[in-house]
CSV table of C-alpha atoms in Angstrom, one decimal:
chain,number,residue,atom,x,y,z
A,1,MET,CA,16.2,36.2,14.6
A,2,GLU,CA,17.5,33.6,12.0
A,3,PRO,CA,14.2,31.7,11.7
A,4,LYS,CA,12.4,35.0,10.9
A,5,ALA,CA,14.9,35.8,8.2
A,6,ALA,CA,14.4,32.4,6.7
A,7,ASP,CA,10.7,33.0,6.6
A,8,GLU,CA,11.3,36.3,4.8
A,9,ARG,CA,13.4,34.6,2.1
A,10,ASN,CA,10.6,32.1,1.5
A,11,PRO,CA,7.2,33.7,0.7
A,12,PRO,CA,4.2,31.8,2.1
A,13,ALA,CA,2.9,30.8,-1.3
A,14,ARG,CA,6.2,29.4,-2.4
A,15,HIS,CA,6.8,27.6,0.9
A,16,ALA,CA,3.4,26.0,0.7
A,17,ALA,CA,4.2,24.3,-2.5
A,18,ARG,CA,7.1,22.4,-1.0
A,19,PRO,CA,6.6,18.9,0.5
A,20,PRO,CA,6.3,18.7,4.2
A,21,ALA,CA,9.5,18.5,6.2
A,22,GLY,CA,11.0,15.1,6.3
A,23,ARG,CA,9.1,13.8,3.2
A,24,ASP,CA,11.1,12.0,0.5
A,25,ARG,CA,9.7,12.6,-3.0
A,26,TYR,CA,11.2,9.4,-4.3
A,27,PHE,CA,9.3,7.3,-1.7
A,28,ASP,CA,6.2,9.5,-2.1
A,29,THR,CA,6.2,8.9,-5.9
A,30,LEU,CA,6.6,5.2,-5.5
A,31,ARG,CA,3.6,5.1,-3.1
A,32,ALA,CA,1.5,7.1,-5.5
A,33,LEU,CA,2.4,4.8,-8.4
A,34,ALA,CA,1.7,1.8,-6.2
A,35,LEU,CA,-1.9,3.0,-5.5
A,36,ILE,CA,-2.5,3.8,-9.2
A,37,ARG,CA,-1.3,0.3,-10.1
A,38,VAL,CA,-3.6,-1.3,-7.5
A,39,VAL,CA,-6.6,0.5,-8.9
A,40,ALA,CA,-5.6,-0.4,-12.4
A,41,TYR,CA,-5.2,-4.0,-11.5
A,42,HIS,CA,-8.7,-4.2,-9.8
A,43,THR,CA,-10.2,-2.5,-12.9
A,44,PHE,CA,-8.5,-4.4,-15.7
A,45,GLY,CA,-7.4,-7.6,-14.0
A,46,TRP,CA,-4.0,-7.6,-15.8
A,47,ALA,CA,-2.1,-10.7,-14.8
A,48,TRP,CA,1.2,-9.0,-15.8
A,49,ALA,CA,0.6,-5.9,-13.6
A,50,GLY,CA,2.5,-7.3,-10.6
A,51,LEU,CA,5.5,-8.2,-12.8
A,52,VAL,CA,5.7,-4.7,-14.1
A,53,PHE,CA,5.3,-3.0,-10.7
A,54,PRO,CA,4.9,-5.1,-7.5
A,55,SER,CA,2.8,-2.5,-5.7
A,56,MET,CA,2.2,-4.3,-2.4
A,57,GLY,CA,5.8,-5.3,-1.9
A,58,ILE,CA,6.8,-1.7,-2.5
A,59,MET,CA,4.2,-0.4,-0.1
A,60,PHE,CA,5.4,-2.8,2.7
A,61,ALA,CA,9.0,-1.7,2.1
A,62,LEU,CA,8.1,2.0,2.3
A,63,ALA,CA,6.1,1.3,5.5
A,64,GLY,CA,9.0,-0.6,7.0
A,65,THR,CA,11.4,2.3,6.4
A,66,LEU,CA,9.0,4.7,8.1
A,67,MET,CA,8.5,2.2,11.0
A,68,ALA,CA,12.3,1.9,11.5
A,69,LYS,CA,12.5,5.7,11.6
A,70,SER,CA,9.7,6.0,14.1
A,71,LEU,CA,11.1,3.4,16.4
A,72,GLU,CA,13.9,5.8,17.3
A,73,ARG,CA,11.2,6.8,19.8
A,74,PRO,CA,9.7,4.6,22.5
A,75,ALA,CA,8.2,1.5,20.9
A,76,LEU,CA,4.9,1.6,22.7
A,77,SER,CA,4.1,5.2,21.7
A,78,VAL,CA,5.1,4.4,18.1
A,79,VAL,CA,2.8,1.4,17.9
A,80,ARG,CA,0.0,3.3,19.6
A,81,GLY,CA,0.4,6.2,17.1
A,82,ARG,CA,0.3,3.8,14.1
A,83,LEU,CA,-2.9,2.2,15.4
A,84,ARG,CA,-4.4,5.6,15.9
A,85,ARG,CA,-3.7,6.7,12.4
A,86,LEU,CA,-4.9,3.4,10.8
A,87,LEU,CA,-8.0,2.4,12.7
A,88,PRO,CA,-10.3,5.5,12.6
A,89,PRO,CA,-10.3,5.6,8.7
A,90,PHE,CA,-10.9,1.8,8.8
A,91,TRP,CA,-13.8,2.2,11.3
A,92,PHE,CA,-15.3,5.0,9.3
A,93,TRP,CA,-15.2,3.0,6.1
A,94,GLY,CA,-16.3,-0.2,7.9
A,95,VAL,CA,-19.5,1.5,9.1
A,96,PHE,CA,-20.7,1.8,5.6
A,97,VAL,CA,-19.6,-1.6,4.5
A,98,VAL,CA,-21.1,-3.4,7.5
A,99,ALA,CA,-24.3,-1.4,7.3
A,100,ALA,CA,-24.7,-2.4,3.6
A,101,MET,CA,-24.1,-6.1,4.4
A,102,LEU,CA,-26.6,-6.0,7.2
A,103,VAL,CA,-29.2,-4.6,4.9
A,104,HIS,CA,-28.5,-7.4,2.5
A,105,GLY,CA,-29.1,-10.1,5.1
A,106,TRP,CA,-25.8,-10.6,6.8
A,107,MET,CA,-25.8,-11.4,10.5
A,108,PRO,CA,-22.5,-11.1,12.4
A,109,GLY,CA,-21.3,-13.3,15.2
A,110,ARG,CA,-18.5,-12.9,17.7
A,111,GLU,CA,-16.0,-12.6,14.8
A,112,ILE,CA,-17.3,-9.0,14.3
A,113,VAL,CA,-14.5,-8.1,16.6
A,114,PHE,CA,-12.2,-8.2,13.5
A,115,TRP,CA,-14.2,-5.2,12.2
A,116,ILE,CA,-12.8,-3.3,15.3
A,117,VAL,CA,-9.2,-4.5,15.2
A,118,PRO,CA,-8.4,-6.3,11.9
A,119,LEU,CA,-5.9,-8.8,13.3
A,120,GLY,CA,-7.7,-11.4,11.2
A,121,ASP,CA,-9.8,-11.1,8.1
A,122,PRO,CA,-13.2,-9.5,9.0
A,123,PRO,CA,-16.3,-11.6,8.4
A,124,GLY,CA,-18.8,-10.6,5.8
A,125,ASN,CA,-21.2,-11.9,3.1
A,126,ALA,CA,-20.7,-12.4,-0.6
A,127,TRP,CA,-22.6,-9.1,-1.3
A,128,GLY,CA,-19.8,-7.0,0.2
A,129,GLU,CA,-16.8,-9.3,-0.7
A,130,GLN,CA,-15.4,-7.1,-3.3
A,131,ALA,CA,-15.2,-4.2,-0.8
A,132,TRP,CA,-13.6,-6.1,2.1
A,133,GLU,CA,-11.4,-8.5,0.3
A,134,ILE,CA,-8.7,-5.8,0.1
A,135,LEU,CA,-8.4,-5.8,3.9
A,136,TRP,CA,-5.7,-8.4,3.9
A,137,TYR,CA,-3.2,-5.5,3.4
A,138,LEU,CA,-4.4,-3.7,6.5
A,139,ARG,CA,-4.3,-6.9,8.5
A,140,THR,CA,-0.7,-7.7,7.4
A,141,TYR,CA,0.4,-4.1,7.9
A,142,LEU,CA,-1.1,-4.1,11.4
A,143,TRP,CA,0.8,-7.4,12.3
A,144,PHE,CA,4.0,-5.9,11.0
A,145,VAL,CA,3.5,-2.8,13.1
A,146,LEU,CA,3.0,-4.9,16.2
A,147,LEU,CA,6.0,-7.1,15.5
A,148,SER,CA,8.3,-4.4,14.4
A,149,PRO,CA,10.0,-3.6,17.8
A,150,LEU,CA,11.1,-7.3,18.0
A,151,LEU,CA,11.8,-7.5,14.3
A,152,LEU,CA,14.0,-4.5,14.3
A,153,ARG,CA,16.0,-5.8,17.3
A,154,VAL,CA,16.6,-9.1,15.5
A,155,PHE,CA,17.5,-7.4,12.3
A,156,ARG,CA,20.1,-5.3,13.9
A,157,LEU,CA,21.9,-8.3,15.4
A,158,ALA,CA,23.0,-9.3,11.9
A,159,PRO,CA,21.3,-7.2,9.2
A,160,LEU,CA,22.4,-9.0,6.0
A,161,PRO,CA,22.0,-12.6,7.2
A,162,VAL,CA,18.5,-11.7,8.7
A,163,LEU,CA,17.5,-10.0,5.5
A,164,ALA,CA,18.5,-13.0,3.4
A,165,LEU,CA,16.9,-15.5,5.8
A,166,SER,CA,13.6,-13.5,5.7
A,167,LEU,CA,12.7,-15.4,2.5
A,168,ALA,CA,13.0,-18.7,4.4
A,169,PRO,CA,9.5,-18.6,6.0
A,170,VAL,CA,7.7,-18.6,2.6
A,171,LEU,CA,9.9,-21.4,1.4
A,172,VAL,CA,8.9,-23.5,4.5
A,173,LEU,CA,5.2,-22.8,4.0
A,174,GLN,CA,5.4,-23.7,0.4
A,175,PHE,CA,7.5,-26.9,0.6
A,176,VAL,CA,7.5,-28.1,4.2
A,177,TRP,CA,4.4,-27.0,6.2
A,178,ALA,CA,1.4,-25.2,4.7
A,179,GLY,CA,0.5,-23.5,8.0
A,180,PRO,CA,-2.8,-23.6,9.9
A,181,ASP,CA,-6.2,-23.2,8.3
A,182,GLY,CA,-8.4,-20.2,8.5
A,183,ARG,CA,-7.5,-16.7,9.6
A,184,ALA,CA,-4.2,-17.6,11.2
A,185,GLY,CA,-3.0,-19.4,8.1
A,186,SER,CA,-3.9,-16.4,5.8
A,187,ALA,CA,-2.1,-14.0,8.1
A,188,LEU,CA,1.0,-16.3,8.3
A,189,TRP,CA,1.2,-16.6,4.6
A,190,ASP,CA,1.0,-12.9,4.0
A,191,LEU,CA,3.5,-12.1,6.6
A,192,ALA,CA,5.9,-14.6,5.2
A,193,THR,CA,5.4,-13.3,1.6
A,194,TYR,CA,6.2,-9.7,2.4
A,195,LEU,CA,8.7,-10.1,5.4
A,196,PHE,CA,11.7,-9.4,3.1
A,197,CYS,CA,10.1,-6.2,1.8
A,198,TRP,CA,9.4,-4.9,5.3
A,199,LEU,CA,13.0,-5.7,6.5
A,200,ALA,CA,14.4,-4.1,3.3
A,201,GLY,CA,12.8,-0.9,4.6
A,202,PHE,CA,14.7,-1.4,7.9
A,203,ALA,CA,17.9,-2.0,5.8
A,204,HIS,CA,17.4,1.3,3.9
A,205,ARG,CA,16.7,3.3,7.1
A,206,ASP,CA,19.7,1.9,8.9
A,207,GLY,CA,22.1,2.6,6.0
A,208,VAL,CA,22.8,-1.1,5.3
A,209,LEU,CA,21.9,-0.9,1.6
A,210,ARG,CA,23.9,2.3,1.1
A,211,ARG,CA,27.1,0.5,2.0
A,212,LEU,CA,26.5,-2.4,-0.5
A,213,ARG,CA,28.3,-2.4,-3.8
A,214,PRO,CA,26.5,-3.0,-7.1
A,215,ALA,CA,28.4,-6.3,-7.5
A,216,ALA,CA,26.7,-7.6,-4.4
A,217,VAL,CA,23.2,-6.2,-4.8
A,218,VAL,CA,22.4,-6.5,-8.5
A,219,PRO,CA,23.1,-10.2,-9.0
A,220,ALA,CA,21.2,-11.1,-5.8
A,221,ALA,CA,18.2,-8.9,-6.9
A,222,LEU,CA,18.2,-10.3,-10.5
A,223,ALA,CA,18.4,-13.9,-9.1
A,224,ALA,CA,15.4,-13.3,-6.9
A,225,LEU,CA,13.5,-11.8,-9.9
A,226,ALA,CA,14.5,-14.7,-12.1
A,227,PHE,CA,13.4,-17.3,-9.6
A,228,GLY,CA,10.1,-15.5,-8.9
A,229,GLY,CA,9.3,-15.1,-12.6
A,230,TRP,CA,10.3,-18.7,-13.4
A,231,TYR,CA,8.2,-20.0,-10.6
A,232,ALA,CA,5.1,-18.0,-11.6
A,233,PHE,CA,5.3,-19.1,-15.2
A,234,SER,CA,6.2,-22.7,-14.5
A,235,HIS,CA,3.3,-23.2,-12.1
A,236,GLN,CA,0.5,-21.6,-14.2
A,237,ALA,CA,-1.2,-25.0,-14.3
A,238,ALA,CA,-1.6,-25.0,-10.5
A,239,HIS,CA,-2.9,-21.5,-10.2
A,240,GLY,CA,-4.5,-21.0,-13.6
A,241,THR,CA,-2.4,-17.9,-14.2
A,242,TYR,CA,1.0,-16.4,-13.8
A,243,ASP,CA,-0.5,-13.6,-11.7
A,244,LEU,CA,1.7,-13.1,-8.7
A,245,ASP,CA,-1.3,-12.4,-6.5
A,246,GLU,CA,-2.2,-16.1,-6.9
A,247,ASP,CA,1.2,-17.4,-6.1
A,248,PRO,CA,2.8,-16.3,-2.8
A,249,LEU,CA,6.2,-17.9,-3.4
A,250,ALA,CA,6.6,-16.2,-6.8
A,251,GLN,CA,5.2,-13.0,-5.3
A,252,ALA,CA,7.7,-13.1,-2.4
A,253,PHE,CA,10.8,-13.5,-4.6
A,254,TRP,CA,9.7,-11.2,-7.4
A,255,SER,CA,8.8,-8.5,-4.9
A,256,ALA,CA,12.1,-9.0,-3.0
A,257,GLY,CA,14.1,-8.5,-6.1
A,258,ALA,CA,12.3,-5.4,-7.2
A,259,VAL,CA,12.2,-3.9,-3.8
A,260,LEU,CA,15.9,-4.6,-3.3
A,261,LEU,CA,16.8,-2.8,-6.5
A,262,LEU,CA,14.5,0.2,-5.8
A,263,MET,CA,15.6,0.7,-2.2
A,264,TRP,CA,19.3,0.1,-2.9
A,265,ALA,CA,19.3,2.5,-5.9
A,266,LYS,CA,17.6,5.1,-3.7
A,267,ALA,CA,20.4,4.8,-1.1
A,268,TYR,CA,23.4,4.2,-3.3
A,269,PHE,CA,22.7,6.9,-5.9
A,270,ARG,CA,21.0,9.2,-3.4
A,271,VAL,CA,17.9,9.6,-5.6
A,272,ASP,CA,15.4,12.0,-4.1
A,273,PHE,CA,13.2,13.2,-7.0
A,274,ALA,CA,13.5,16.7,-5.6
A,275,GLY,CA,13.0,18.1,-9.1
A,276,LEU,CA,9.4,17.0,-8.9
A,277,THR,CA,8.6,20.2,-7.1
A,278,ARG,CA,9.2,22.1,-10.3
A,279,TYR,CA,6.0,20.5,-11.7
A,280,ARG,CA,3.4,22.0,-9.4
A,281,ARG,CA,0.4,20.0,-10.5
A,282,LEU,CA,2.3,16.7,-10.5
A,283,ASP,CA,3.9,17.5,-7.2
A,284,ARG,CA,0.5,18.4,-5.7
A,285,THR,CA,-1.0,15.1,-7.0
A,286,VAL,CA,1.8,13.1,-5.3
A,287,THR,CA,1.2,15.1,-2.1
A,288,VAL,CA,-2.6,14.3,-2.1
A,289,PHE,CA,-2.0,10.6,-2.8
A,290,ASN,CA,0.3,10.3,0.1
A,291,ALA,CA,-1.8,12.3,2.6
A,292,ARG,CA,-4.9,10.3,1.6
A,293,ALA,CA,-3.3,6.8,0.9
A,294,VAL,CA,-5.5,5.0,3.4
A,295,THR,CA,-8.6,6.6,2.0
A,296,ILE,CA,-7.7,5.8,-1.6
A,297,TYR,CA,-6.9,2.2,-0.8
A,298,LEU,CA,-10.0,1.6,1.3
A,299,TRP,CA,-12.6,3.3,-1.0
A,300,HIS,CA,-11.2,2.4,-4.4
A,301,GLU,CA,-13.0,-0.9,-4.7
A,302,ILE,CA,-16.3,0.6,-3.6
A,303,ALA,CA,-15.7,3.3,-6.2
A,304,LEU,CA,-15.3,0.7,-9.0
A,305,VAL,CA,-18.4,-1.2,-7.8
A,306,VAL,CA,-20.5,2.0,-7.8
A,307,ALA,CA,-19.1,3.0,-11.2
A,308,VAL,CA,-20.7,0.0,-13.0
A,309,PRO,CA,-24.4,0.8,-12.3
A,310,LEU,CA,-23.6,4.5,-12.8
A,311,ILE,CA,-22.3,3.8,-16.3
A,312,ASP,CA,-25.4,1.6,-16.9
A,313,ARG,CA,-27.5,4.7,-16.4
A,314,PHE,CA,-25.5,6.5,-19.0
A,315,TRP,CA,-26.8,4.1,-21.6
A,316,ASP,CA,-30.3,5.6,-21.0
A,317,VAL,CA,-29.1,8.9,-22.3
A,318,PRO,CA,-28.9,8.7,-26.1
A,319,ALA,CA,-26.3,11.5,-26.4
A,320,LEU,CA,-24.0,9.8,-23.9
A,321,ALA,CA,-24.5,6.4,-25.4
A,322,ALA,CA,-23.6,7.7,-28.8
A,323,HIS,CA,-20.5,9.7,-27.9
A,324,LEU,CA,-19.0,8.0,-24.9
A,325,PRO,CA,-17.1,4.6,-24.9
A,326,LEU,CA,-19.4,3.2,-22.2
A,327,ASP,CA,-18.4,-0.4,-22.8
A,328,SER,CA,-14.7,0.3,-22.4
A,329,GLN,CA,-12.8,-0.7,-19.3
A,330,TRP,CA,-10.8,2.5,-19.7
A,331,PHE,CA,-14.0,4.5,-19.3
A,332,LEU,CA,-14.7,2.5,-16.1
A,333,PHE,CA,-11.2,3.3,-14.9
A,334,GLY,CA,-11.8,7.0,-15.5
A,335,VAL,CA,-15.2,7.0,-13.8
A,336,GLY,CA,-13.7,5.0,-10.9
A,337,TRP,CA,-11.1,7.7,-10.4
A,338,VAL,CA,-13.7,10.4,-10.4
A,339,LEU,CA,-15.5,8.5,-7.6
A,340,ILE,CA,-12.2,7.9,-5.8
A,341,ALA,CA,-11.6,11.7,-5.9
A,342,LEU,CA,-15.1,12.3,-4.5
A,343,SER,CA,-14.3,9.8,-1.7
A,344,VAL,CA,-11.1,11.7,-0.9
A,345,LEU,CA,-13.1,14.9,-0.6
A,346,LEU,CA,-15.9,13.4,1.5
A,347,CYS,CA,-14.0,11.0,3.6
A,348,GLY,CA,-10.3,11.9,3.6
A,349,TRP,CA,-10.7,14.3,6.5
A,350,VAL,CA,-10.8,11.2,8.8
A,351,GLU,CA,-7.1,10.7,8.1
A,352,ASP,CA,-6.5,14.3,9.3
A,353,LEU,CA,-8.4,13.6,12.6
A,354,ALA,CA,-6.5,10.3,13.0
A,355,ALA,CA,-3.2,12.1,12.6
A,356,ARG,CA,-4.4,14.9,15.0
A,357,ARG,CA,-4.3,17.5,12.2
A,358,LYS,CA,-6.9,20.1,11.4
A,359,PRO,CA,-9.5,18.4,9.0
A,360,ARG,CA,-9.2,19.6,5.4
A,361,LEU,CA,-10.9,18.7,2.1
A,362,LEU,CA,-7.4,18.4,0.5
A,363,PRO,CA,-4.0,18.4,2.2
């Protein structure tokens, strides 16, 4: 009888506005901001964007937290479930990208297998490069998922030493051995760059960060940020920019410092952003971003590519050319988000199917 009474105290309309059980609005908000920053970076090309908000490191840390939570169940079923939720949206998106490249003269070889399981960078031609170059994230995420049962065991043997030593691989690759060439080398570099972030997710889930005092965490995080920032700016000549995306070592340390602060603050101060539910539209937006995160990430580059010729057509309409800032990158950003929203409506249902939910236009 108690469950029924609880339902009576929470009318359906009010209950529907709440986040799904088990969701953390702090993490959901970070993921939404990370996706917005990714789209902004690919629109404007701001070199400083990663310094302000290291989106990819944050996304790996959030994924690591969820993976550690999931591994309370049998590892094989968890890995299988992660693959089931990731691969169908990837395959659906890949059909369009591969078909477009075939039309533009691309002929695949045996390496097309990476369009089925992206354990390595999928092949393609220059025509589709802007669409598929973002797949490094899915490839790295997939490897972390496969390695997580082992990584979690090693982490729990000595959490803090393992977390600190997780920055060693990128130092070795930078100063001792550059790794193999080709796909294996690319995968190794990305794993080394974001290993700390993934393990920081483990540390948050296991309560390791919550037990740390500010005097231990803040200096370590600031030191990592300082080294990452110094390395990025002092090696601009080698990379042509201080953009963290062009410098794995700087990216690794800057992301480590930022993620450590964000994850520790969440645990230590028990931040939950529960008050976000008072702002229904904003809360709803965060919900959609998280339920359609894979769709947004996969389709955003295509949306930006399509936005350019679409805006070019606007110039042919005198009223639009006279009153709209058609040559502004901000206008491109806005049109891009309109097309991303359209992609969510048309393609997001694949994520529902992959998660074994009833398909919906919007979650």
